[in-house]
Amino acid sequence: MESQGCFSREEINSTVWEVPEKYTRLKQIGTGAYGSVCSAINEKTKEKVAIKKLHRPFQSEIFAKRAYRELRLLKHMKHENVVGLLEVFTAATSLDDMQDFYLVMPYLFTDLSKVRGHLSEDKVQFLVYQMLCGLRYIHKAGIIHRDLKPGNLAVNQDCELKILDFGLARSTDAEMTGYVVTRWYRAPEVILNWMHYTQTDMDQLTQIMKVTGVPGSEFIQKLDSPEAKTYIKALPRYPRKDFSTLFPRCSAMGIDLLEKMLVLDGDERPTAELALEHPYFDSLKDPDDFPEPKAYDDSHDNATLSLEEWKRLCFKEVKSFVPFPRRDSKRKNTLTMSP
């Protein structure tokens, strides 16, 4: 970590923030159970950033482990379409003094849940391409996001997208559970194999199958849950809807990709990497968008350590941070996003 020089202290909504003097004009833009976020200006680069202060990260082993995990995941992410760290700092000069640390990330204008109005197909194409590039990277690192939804897809005015919020992420070999995923964005196989069968989940599955069609016996045999098998067998035989009727503004190539990505059987659905090979993205593809990540080391994910040991690990990660050199986009996109 670079030498920070002097720090300035100020109180924002009853919370003391202690940040390097180069960060000015702090303004709270979000708060949650685990921390709060301020926008700020980096006076050295004139860049607007988002700074996250974790809420008392060393109050317990659980909080410290969560803080360590978030820091490790964010440090690992080095892709233009995945949120990563610009900097991480603490005003503490020694391990014993450290009570807080701060995560500095790019400031993003809005997220897809707040975008209103009609999106032209070239915008949709560019956004989906970036989502898939980010997902490909995450999956190749051995991580599953588990809460991908419009609110976790940040965009700026140039239509550049980053995948956010790895709070629920797990390494791919960990046990999968359905409850973590925001309900309306759960994949059908998550509902079918891991959910308790509530009326809301059943209604959602029915709505999905009214579009995808009710699957046949081959799909039903793959299901682990007897309740899921019984449920699907009892459904009316909804036929698969014609996607070109559902999405009349979408090009034939876009419809073809959408149909492949919304196949009900997860075994038949393309991975992010395969989806990116679809000709729909031919005009956007750039080899620089497909870096090969290092595998994420999840050896501490199931560890039981003392508070002091978690704190020591956090301190080590903060002090060893090296910024990811960002590249200028060669694709100067003329699209604009306005919420």
mmCIF file of C-alpha atoms in Angstrom:
data_model
loop_
_atom_site.group_PDB
_atom_site.id
_atom_site.type_symbol
_atom_site.label_atom_id
_atom_site.label_comp_id
_atom_site.label_asym_id
_atom_site.label_seq_id
_atom_site.Cartn_x
_atom_site.Cartn_y
_atom_site.Cartn_z
ATOM 1 C CA MET A 1 0.000 0.000 0.000
ATOM 2 C CA GLU A 2 1.343 3.449 -0.859
ATOM 3 C CA SER A 3 2.322 5.818 1.899
ATOM 4 C CA GLN A 4 -0.854 7.673 2.792
ATOM 5 C CA GLY A 5 0.591 10.833 4.306
ATOM 6 C CA CYS A 6 -1.754 12.805 6.530
ATOM 7 C CA PHE A 7 -5.290 11.758 7.377
ATOM 8 C CA SER A 8 -8.242 14.010 8.034
ATOM 9 C CA ARG A 9 -11.092 13.246 10.425
ATOM 10 C CA GLU A 10 -14.705 14.245 10.024
ATOM 11 C CA GLU A 11 -18.027 13.102 11.390
ATOM 12 C CA ILE A 12 -20.666 12.054 8.839
ATOM 13 C CA ASN A 13 -24.095 11.090 10.195
ATOM 14 C CA SER A 14 -22.672 10.281 13.651
ATOM 15 C CA THR A 15 -19.841 8.171 12.218
ATOM 16 C CA VAL A 16 -16.213 9.298 12.339
ATOM 17 C CA TRP A 17 -14.402 8.941 9.011
ATOM 18 C CA GLU A 18 -10.603 9.062 8.974
ATOM 19 C CA VAL A 19 -9.354 9.221 5.394
ATOM 20 C CA PRO A 20 -6.223 10.387 3.537
ATOM 21 C CA GLU A 21 -6.341 14.142 2.879
ATOM 22 C CA LYS A 22 -6.435 13.547 -0.885
ATOM 23 C CA TYR A 23 -10.080 12.398 -0.480
ATOM 24 C CA THR A 24 -12.374 15.417 -0.189
ATOM 25 C CA ARG A 25 -16.094 16.289 -0.340
ATOM 26 C CA LEU A 26 -17.247 13.132 1.427
ATOM 27 C CA LYS A 27 -20.994 12.612 1.168
ATOM 28 C CA GLN A 28 -22.922 9.588 2.435
ATOM 29 C CA ILE A 29 -24.637 7.735 -0.411
ATOM 30 C CA GLY A 30 -25.592 4.468 1.249
ATOM 31 C CA THR A 31 -25.799 2.623 4.538
ATOM 32 C CA GLY A 32 -26.520 -0.919 5.621
ATOM 33 C CA ALA A 33 -26.091 -3.435 8.427
ATOM 34 C CA TYR A 34 -22.397 -3.967 7.738
ATOM 35 C CA GLY A 35 -21.185 -0.509 6.779
ATOM 36 C CA SER A 36 -21.766 2.829 5.112
ATOM 37 C CA VAL A 37 -20.590 4.296 1.815
ATOM 38 C CA CYS A 38 -19.552 7.858 0.965
ATOM 39 C CA SER A 39 -18.773 9.378 -2.387
ATOM 40 C CA ALA A 40 -15.560 11.420 -2.469
ATOM 41 C CA ILE A 41 -13.187 13.162 -4.852
ATOM 42 C CA ASN A 42 -9.593 12.000 -5.170
ATOM 43 C CA GLU A 43 -7.870 15.390 -5.495
ATOM 44 C CA LYS A 44 -4.760 13.798 -7.034
ATOM 45 C CA THR A 45 -6.620 12.180 -9.941
ATOM 46 C CA LYS A 46 -9.836 14.299 -9.853
ATOM 47 C CA GLU A 47 -11.701 10.980 -9.955
ATOM 48 C CA LYS A 48 -14.961 10.476 -8.079
ATOM 49 C CA VAL A 49 -14.832 7.348 -5.916
ATOM 50 C CA ALA A 50 -16.979 5.399 -3.466
ATOM 51 C CA ILE A 51 -15.434 4.715 -0.037
ATOM 52 C CA LYS A 52 -16.924 1.998 2.160
ATOM 53 C CA LYS A 53 -16.361 2.004 5.916
ATOM 54 C CA LEU A 54 -17.220 -1.340 7.473
ATOM 55 C CA HIS A 55 -19.277 -1.098 10.672
ATOM 56 C CA ARG A 56 -17.030 -2.128 13.596
ATOM 57 C CA PRO A 57 -15.346 -4.951 11.698
ATOM 58 C CA PHE A 58 -13.500 -6.222 14.771
ATOM 59 C CA GLN A 59 -16.382 -6.367 17.253
ATOM 60 C CA SER A 60 -16.551 -10.190 16.967
ATOM 61 C CA GLU A 61 -15.037 -13.164 15.158
ATOM 62 C CA ILE A 62 -18.040 -13.291 12.806
ATOM 63 C CA PHE A 63 -17.752 -9.613 11.824
ATOM 64 C CA ALA A 64 -13.984 -9.900 11.406
ATOM 65 C CA LYS A 65 -14.280 -13.007 9.236
ATOM 66 C CA ARG A 66 -16.915 -11.288 7.075
ATOM 67 C CA ALA A 67 -14.695 -8.204 6.719
ATOM 68 C CA TYR A 68 -11.693 -10.343 5.787
ATOM 69 C CA ARG A 69 -13.711 -12.267 3.232
ATOM 70 C CA GLU A 70 -15.092 -9.128 1.568
ATOM 71 C CA LEU A 71 -11.606 -7.632 1.413
ATOM 72 C CA ARG A 72 -10.133 -10.819 -0.091
ATOM 73 C CA LEU A 73 -12.893 -11.155 -2.708
ATOM 74 C CA LEU A 74 -12.636 -7.504 -3.765
ATOM 75 C CA LYS A 75 -8.831 -7.695 -3.940
ATOM 76 C CA HIS A 76 -9.124 -10.751 -6.172
ATOM 77 C CA MET A 77 -11.368 -9.052 -8.750
ATOM 78 C CA LYS A 78 -9.289 -7.579 -11.565
ATOM 79 C CA HIS A 79 -11.737 -7.177 -14.440
ATOM 80 C CA GLU A 80 -13.296 -4.069 -15.946
ATOM 81 C CA ASN A 81 -16.823 -5.494 -15.539
ATOM 82 C CA VAL A 82 -16.461 -6.548 -11.905
ATOM 83 C CA VAL A 83 -16.159 -4.080 -9.055
ATOM 84 C CA GLY A 84 -12.696 -4.182 -7.524
ATOM 85 C CA LEU A 85 -10.563 -2.083 -5.229
ATOM 86 C CA LEU A 86 -8.838 1.143 -6.221
ATOM 87 C CA GLU A 87 -7.301 1.349 -2.770
ATOM 88 C CA VAL A 88 -7.694 0.056 0.771
ATOM 89 C CA PHE A 89 -6.425 2.023 3.753
ATOM 90 C CA THR A 90 -6.403 2.384 7.511
ATOM 91 C CA ALA A 91 -5.209 5.313 9.573
ATOM 92 C CA ALA A 92 -3.657 2.809 11.994
ATOM 93 C CA THR A 93 0.114 2.430 11.811
ATOM 94 C CA SER A 94 0.207 -0.863 13.706
ATOM 95 C CA LEU A 95 -1.921 -3.959 14.095
ATOM 96 C CA ASP A 96 -2.758 -3.098 17.699
ATOM 97 C CA ASP A 97 -4.089 0.330 16.680
ATOM 98 C CA MET A 98 -6.313 -0.881 13.838
ATOM 99 C CA GLN A 99 -10.027 -0.566 14.568
ATOM 100 C CA ASP A 100 -11.250 0.185 11.041
ATOM 101 C CA PHE A 101 -10.272 -0.070 7.433
ATOM 102 C CA TYR A 102 -11.790 1.496 4.334
ATOM 103 C CA LEU A 103 -12.419 0.109 0.848
ATOM 104 C CA VAL A 104 -12.130 2.510 -2.120
ATOM 105 C CA MET A 105 -14.024 1.527 -5.266
ATOM 106 C CA PRO A 106 -15.036 3.250 -8.501
ATOM 107 C CA TYR A 107 -18.037 5.534 -8.125
ATOM 108 C CA LEU A 108 -20.864 4.335 -10.326
ATOM 109 C CA PHE A 109 -23.654 6.566 -11.524
ATOM 110 C CA THR A 110 -26.632 4.223 -11.015
ATOM 111 C CA ASP A 111 -27.698 0.596 -11.258
ATOM 112 C CA LEU A 112 -29.985 -1.250 -13.637
ATOM 113 C CA SER A 113 -32.862 -1.366 -11.138
ATOM 114 C CA LYS A 114 -33.090 2.442 -11.357
ATOM 115 C CA VAL A 115 -32.901 2.793 -15.136
ATOM 116 C CA ARG A 116 -36.289 3.745 -16.563
ATOM 117 C CA GLY A 117 -37.681 3.878 -20.059
ATOM 118 C CA HIS A 118 -36.945 1.965 -23.236
ATOM 119 C CA LEU A 119 -33.432 0.620 -23.768
ATOM 120 C CA SER A 120 -32.408 0.419 -27.411
ATOM 121 C CA GLU A 121 -31.076 -2.928 -28.579
ATOM 122 C CA ASP A 122 -27.504 -1.685 -28.948
ATOM 123 C CA LYS A 123 -27.582 -0.693 -25.265
ATOM 124 C CA VAL A 124 -29.020 -4.071 -24.278
ATOM 125 C CA GLN A 125 -26.413 -5.862 -26.402
ATOM 126 C CA PHE A 126 -23.538 -3.914 -24.807
ATOM 127 C CA LEU A 127 -24.884 -4.383 -21.250
ATOM 128 C CA VAL A 128 -25.447 -8.137 -21.667
ATOM 129 C CA TYR A 129 -21.990 -8.521 -23.228
ATOM 130 C CA GLN A 130 -20.378 -6.816 -20.219
ATOM 131 C CA MET A 131 -22.430 -8.881 -17.740
ATOM 132 C CA LEU A 132 -21.271 -12.075 -19.419
ATOM 133 C CA CYS A 133 -17.630 -10.918 -19.529
ATOM 134 C CA GLY A 134 -17.776 -10.200 -15.794
ATOM 135 C CA LEU A 135 -19.527 -13.491 -15.032
ATOM 136 C CA ARG A 136 -17.078 -15.490 -17.120
ATOM 137 C CA TYR A 137 -14.226 -13.989 -15.095
ATOM 138 C CA ILE A 138 -15.940 -14.634 -11.742
ATOM 139 C CA HIS A 139 -16.797 -18.232 -12.632
ATOM 140 C CA LYS A 140 -13.296 -18.964 -13.949
ATOM 141 C CA ALA A 141 -11.924 -17.740 -10.607
ATOM 142 C CA GLY A 142 -14.071 -20.444 -8.985
ATOM 143 C CA ILE A 143 -16.673 -18.101 -7.475
ATOM 144 C CA ILE A 144 -20.473 -18.074 -7.741
ATOM 145 C CA HIS A 145 -22.083 -14.672 -7.101
ATOM 146 C CA ARG A 146 -25.491 -15.992 -5.891
ATOM 147 C CA ASP A 147 -27.296 -12.644 -5.852
ATOM 148 C CA LEU A 148 -27.109 -11.359 -9.402
ATOM 149 C CA LYS A 149 -29.961 -8.903 -10.005
ATOM 150 C CA PRO A 150 -30.457 -5.415 -11.535
ATOM 151 C CA GLY A 151 -29.595 -3.689 -8.230
ATOM 152 C CA ASN A 152 -26.185 -5.381 -8.232
ATOM 153 C CA LEU A 153 -25.356 -4.328 -11.798
ATOM 154 C CA ALA A 154 -23.945 -0.803 -11.676
ATOM 155 C CA VAL A 155 -23.748 1.368 -14.788
ATOM 156 C CA ASN A 156 -22.338 4.784 -15.588
ATOM 157 C CA GLN A 157 -23.374 7.383 -18.155
ATOM 158 C CA ASP A 158 -21.267 5.674 -20.823
ATOM 159 C CA CYS A 159 -23.217 2.439 -20.383
ATOM 160 C CA GLU A 160 -20.212 0.764 -18.753
ATOM 161 C CA LEU A 161 -21.274 -1.985 -16.363
ATOM 162 C CA LYS A 162 -19.771 -3.551 -13.237
ATOM 163 C CA ILE A 163 -21.048 -6.490 -11.193
ATOM 164 C CA LEU A 164 -21.332 -5.495 -7.521
ATOM 165 C CA ASP A 165 -21.815 -6.982 -4.063
ATOM 166 C CA PHE A 166 -20.036 -10.224 -3.310
ATOM 167 C CA GLY A 167 -21.495 -10.465 0.196
ATOM 168 C CA LEU A 168 -23.258 -13.737 -0.634
ATOM 169 C CA ALA A 169 -20.676 -15.187 -3.008
ATOM 170 C CA ARG A 170 -19.332 -18.675 -2.434
ATOM 171 C CA SER A 171 -16.629 -20.779 -3.981
ATOM 172 C CA THR A 172 -18.087 -23.231 -6.478
ATOM 173 C CA ASP A 173 -17.574 -26.353 -4.413
ATOM 174 C CA ALA A 174 -19.441 -25.019 -1.379
ATOM 175 C CA GLU A 175 -22.934 -26.297 -0.593
ATOM 176 C CA MET A 176 -25.538 -24.453 -2.637
ATOM 177 C CA THR A 177 -28.566 -23.042 -0.872
ATOM 178 C CA GLY A 178 -31.514 -21.363 -2.500
ATOM 179 C CA TYR A 179 -32.525 -18.856 0.122
ATOM 180 C CA VAL A 180 -29.645 -16.470 -0.458
ATOM 181 C CA VAL A 181 -30.774 -15.405 -3.914
ATOM 182 C CA THR A 182 -33.258 -12.534 -4.172
ATOM 183 C CA ARG A 183 -36.531 -14.301 -4.966
ATOM 184 C CA TRP A 184 -37.385 -12.902 -8.380
ATOM 185 C CA TYR A 185 -33.916 -13.681 -9.752
ATOM 186 C CA ARG A 186 -33.590 -17.283 -8.562
ATOM 187 C CA ALA A 187 -32.849 -19.749 -11.325
ATOM 188 C CA PRO A 188 -35.630 -22.341 -11.711
ATOM 189 C CA GLU A 189 -33.295 -25.185 -10.711
ATOM 190 C CA VAL A 190 -32.518 -23.370 -7.439
ATOM 191 C CA ILE A 191 -36.229 -23.184 -6.614
ATOM 192 C CA LEU A 192 -36.811 -26.790 -7.698
ATOM 193 C CA ASN A 193 -33.926 -28.386 -5.835
ATOM 194 C CA TRP A 194 -33.321 -26.255 -2.757
ATOM 195 C CA MET A 195 -36.460 -24.365 -1.842
ATOM 196 C CA HIS A 196 -39.157 -25.180 0.662
ATOM 197 C CA TYR A 197 -42.284 -25.151 -1.417
ATOM 198 C CA THR A 198 -44.137 -21.964 -0.524
ATOM 199 C CA GLN A 199 -47.006 -20.652 -2.587
ATOM 200 C CA THR A 200 -44.888 -17.696 -3.713
ATOM 201 C CA ASP A 201 -42.175 -19.976 -5.088
ATOM 202 C CA MET A 202 -44.743 -22.180 -6.803
ATOM 203 C CA ASP A 203 -46.384 -19.129 -8.402
ATOM 204 C CA GLN A 204 -43.007 -17.932 -9.646
ATOM 205 C CA LEU A 205 -42.168 -21.312 -11.165
ATOM 206 C CA THR A 206 -45.544 -21.392 -12.879
ATOM 207 C CA GLN A 207 -44.893 -17.951 -14.394
ATOM 208 C CA ILE A 208 -41.466 -19.127 -15.651
ATOM 209 C CA MET A 209 -42.920 -22.263 -17.216
ATOM 210 C CA LYS A 210 -45.704 -20.325 -18.926
ATOM 211 C CA VAL A 211 -42.853 -18.798 -20.963
ATOM 212 C CA THR A 212 -40.356 -21.671 -21.229
ATOM 213 C CA GLY A 213 -42.971 -24.408 -21.514
ATOM 214 C CA VAL A 214 -43.409 -27.275 -19.044
ATOM 215 C CA PRO A 215 -40.476 -29.706 -19.351
ATOM 216 C CA GLY A 216 -40.769 -33.335 -20.322
ATOM 217 C CA SER A 217 -39.924 -36.551 -18.492
ATOM 218 C CA GLU A 218 -36.153 -36.349 -19.195
ATOM 219 C CA PHE A 219 -35.879 -33.099 -17.219
ATOM 220 C CA ILE A 220 -38.185 -34.337 -14.449
ATOM 221 C CA GLN A 221 -36.016 -37.440 -13.900
ATOM 222 C CA LYS A 222 -32.991 -35.231 -13.173
ATOM 223 C CA LEU A 223 -34.678 -33.527 -10.217
ATOM 224 C CA ASP A 224 -33.572 -34.573 -6.722
ATOM 225 C CA SER A 225 -36.743 -33.503 -4.986
ATOM 226 C CA PRO A 226 -39.822 -35.804 -5.090
ATOM 227 C CA GLU A 227 -41.978 -32.717 -4.384
ATOM 228 C CA ALA A 228 -40.521 -30.959 -7.429
ATOM 229 C CA LYS A 229 -41.258 -33.964 -9.641
ATOM 230 C CA THR A 230 -44.836 -34.152 -8.371
ATOM 231 C CA TYR A 231 -45.309 -30.401 -8.829
ATOM 232 C CA ILE A 232 -44.150 -30.374 -12.461
ATOM 233 C CA LYS A 233 -46.106 -33.507 -13.400
ATOM 234 C CA ALA A 234 -49.283 -31.851 -12.074
ATOM 235 C CA LEU A 235 -48.859 -28.648 -14.125
ATOM 236 C CA PRO A 236 -50.989 -27.992 -17.214
ATOM 237 C CA ARG A 237 -48.961 -28.621 -20.393
ATOM 238 C CA TYR A 238 -48.034 -25.006 -21.112
ATOM 239 C CA PRO A 239 -46.338 -24.788 -24.548
ATOM 240 C CA ARG A 240 -43.126 -22.794 -24.992
ATOM 241 C CA LYS A 241 -43.934 -19.193 -25.949
ATOM 242 C CA ASP A 242 -42.616 -17.680 -29.156
ATOM 243 C CA PHE A 243 -39.912 -15.281 -27.937
ATOM 244 C CA SER A 244 -40.139 -13.114 -31.049
ATOM 245 C CA THR A 245 -43.759 -12.377 -30.071
ATOM 246 C CA LEU A 246 -42.782 -11.704 -26.451
ATOM 247 C CA PHE A 247 -39.931 -9.391 -27.513
ATOM 248 C CA PRO A 248 -41.027 -7.833 -30.814
ATOM 249 C CA ARG A 249 -38.306 -5.123 -30.771
ATOM 250 C CA CYS A 250 -35.475 -7.664 -30.439
ATOM 251 C CA SER A 251 -33.434 -8.778 -33.469
ATOM 252 C CA ALA A 252 -33.531 -12.404 -34.637
ATOM 253 C CA MET A 253 -29.964 -12.895 -33.365
ATOM 254 C CA GLY A 254 -30.897 -11.491 -29.954
ATOM 255 C CA ILE A 255 -33.949 -13.771 -29.790
ATOM 256 C CA ASP A 256 -31.786 -16.790 -30.624
ATOM 257 C CA LEU A 257 -29.363 -15.974 -27.790
ATOM 258 C CA LEU A 258 -32.193 -15.302 -25.319
ATOM 259 C CA GLU A 259 -33.853 -18.620 -26.122
ATOM 260 C CA LYS A 260 -30.590 -20.459 -25.459
ATOM 261 C CA MET A 261 -29.927 -18.577 -22.205
ATOM 262 C CA LEU A 262 -33.439 -19.249 -20.896
ATOM 263 C CA VAL A 263 -33.486 -23.008 -21.444
ATOM 264 C CA LEU A 264 -35.087 -24.505 -18.343
ATOM 265 C CA ASP A 265 -32.618 -27.380 -18.035
ATOM 266 C CA GLY A 266 -29.438 -25.938 -16.470
ATOM 267 C CA ASP A 267 -27.350 -28.721 -18.072
ATOM 268 C CA GLU A 268 -28.388 -27.488 -21.520
ATOM 269 C CA ARG A 269 -28.023 -23.785 -20.779
ATOM 270 C CA PRO A 270 -24.802 -22.169 -22.088
ATOM 271 C CA THR A 271 -22.153 -21.010 -19.622
ATOM 272 C CA ALA A 272 -21.165 -17.343 -19.692
ATOM 273 C CA GLU A 273 -18.113 -18.321 -21.753
ATOM 274 C CA LEU A 274 -20.213 -20.214 -24.319
ATOM 275 C CA ALA A 275 -22.819 -17.434 -24.495
ATOM 276 C CA LEU A 276 -20.035 -14.971 -25.381
ATOM 277 C CA GLU A 277 -19.232 -17.084 -28.462
ATOM 278 C CA HIS A 278 -22.697 -16.354 -29.873
ATOM 279 C CA PRO A 279 -22.618 -14.276 -33.091
ATOM 280 C CA TYR A 280 -24.829 -11.679 -31.382
ATOM 281 C CA PHE A 281 -21.621 -10.329 -29.804
ATOM 282 C CA ASP A 282 -19.373 -10.487 -32.883
ATOM 283 C CA SER A 283 -19.206 -6.695 -33.213
ATOM 284 C CA LEU A 284 -18.171 -6.230 -29.565
ATOM 285 C CA LYS A 285 -15.663 -9.004 -28.922
ATOM 286 C CA ASP A 286 -12.198 -7.953 -27.798
ATOM 287 C CA PRO A 287 -9.593 -10.461 -26.511
ATOM 288 C CA ASP A 288 -8.679 -7.993 -23.749
ATOM 289 C CA ASP A 289 -12.155 -8.546 -22.279
ATOM 290 C CA PHE A 290 -11.313 -12.181 -21.510
ATOM 291 C CA PRO A 291 -8.374 -12.212 -19.055
ATOM 292 C CA GLU A 292 -7.717 -15.487 -17.254
ATOM 293 C CA PRO A 293 -8.103 -14.989 -13.489
ATOM 294 C CA LYS A 294 -6.135 -16.764 -10.825
ATOM 295 C CA ALA A 295 -8.205 -19.275 -8.864
ATOM 296 C CA TYR A 296 -9.642 -17.730 -5.710
ATOM 297 C CA ASP A 297 -8.070 -19.193 -2.577
ATOM 298 C CA ASP A 298 -10.994 -19.996 -0.286
ATOM 299 C CA SER A 299 -8.908 -21.824 2.336
ATOM 300 C CA HIS A 300 -10.055 -19.408 5.060
ATOM 301 C CA ASP A 301 -13.764 -19.524 4.158
ATOM 302 C CA ASN A 302 -14.474 -22.367 6.581
ATOM 303 C CA ALA A 303 -11.773 -21.502 9.101
ATOM 304 C CA THR A 304 -12.518 -20.918 12.784
ATOM 305 C CA LEU A 305 -9.996 -18.393 14.046
ATOM 306 C CA SER A 306 -9.769 -16.030 16.994
ATOM 307 C CA LEU A 307 -10.706 -12.369 16.624
ATOM 308 C CA GLU A 308 -7.025 -11.440 16.905
ATOM 309 C CA GLU A 309 -6.093 -13.866 14.115
ATOM 310 C CA TRP A 310 -8.791 -12.492 11.779
ATOM 311 C CA LYS A 311 -7.620 -8.967 12.569
ATOM 312 C CA ARG A 312 -4.008 -9.924 11.812
ATOM 313 C CA LEU A 313 -5.090 -11.384 8.445
ATOM 314 C CA CYS A 314 -7.038 -8.203 7.600
ATOM 315 C CA PHE A 315 -4.053 -6.006 8.512
ATOM 316 C CA LYS A 316 -1.777 -8.104 6.300
ATOM 317 C CA GLU A 317 -4.226 -7.838 3.347
ATOM 318 C CA VAL A 318 -4.582 -4.059 3.775
ATOM 319 C CA LYS A 319 -0.839 -3.504 3.871
ATOM 320 C CA SER A 320 -0.106 -5.791 0.902
ATOM 321 C CA PHE A 321 -2.616 -4.165 -1.457
ATOM 322 C CA VAL A 322 -1.346 -3.319 -4.953
ATOM 323 C CA PRO A 323 -3.698 -1.387 -7.283
ATOM 324 C CA PHE A 324 -4.929 -3.072 -10.459
ATOM 325 C CA PRO A 325 -3.699 -1.080 -13.496
ATOM 326 C CA ARG A 326 -6.855 -0.122 -15.344
ATOM 327 C CA ARG A 327 -6.894 0.141 -19.103
ATOM 328 C CA ASP A 328 -8.690 2.833 -21.053
ATOM 329 C CA SER A 329 -11.617 1.417 -22.958
ATOM 330 C CA LYS A 330 -10.806 1.208 -26.654
ATOM 331 C CA ARG A 331 -14.525 1.090 -27.287
ATOM 332 C CA LYS A 332 -15.670 4.659 -26.806
ATOM 333 C CA ASN A 333 -19.344 3.957 -26.395
ATOM 334 C CA THR A 334 -21.594 6.777 -27.435
ATOM 335 C CA LEU A 335 -24.590 5.408 -25.583
ATOM 336 C CA THR A 336 -25.750 7.254 -22.511
ATOM 337 C CA MET A 337 -27.638 5.977 -19.509
ATOM 338 C CA SER A 338 -30.019 8.200 -17.618
ATOM 339 C CA PRO A 339 -32.032 6.980 -14.660
#
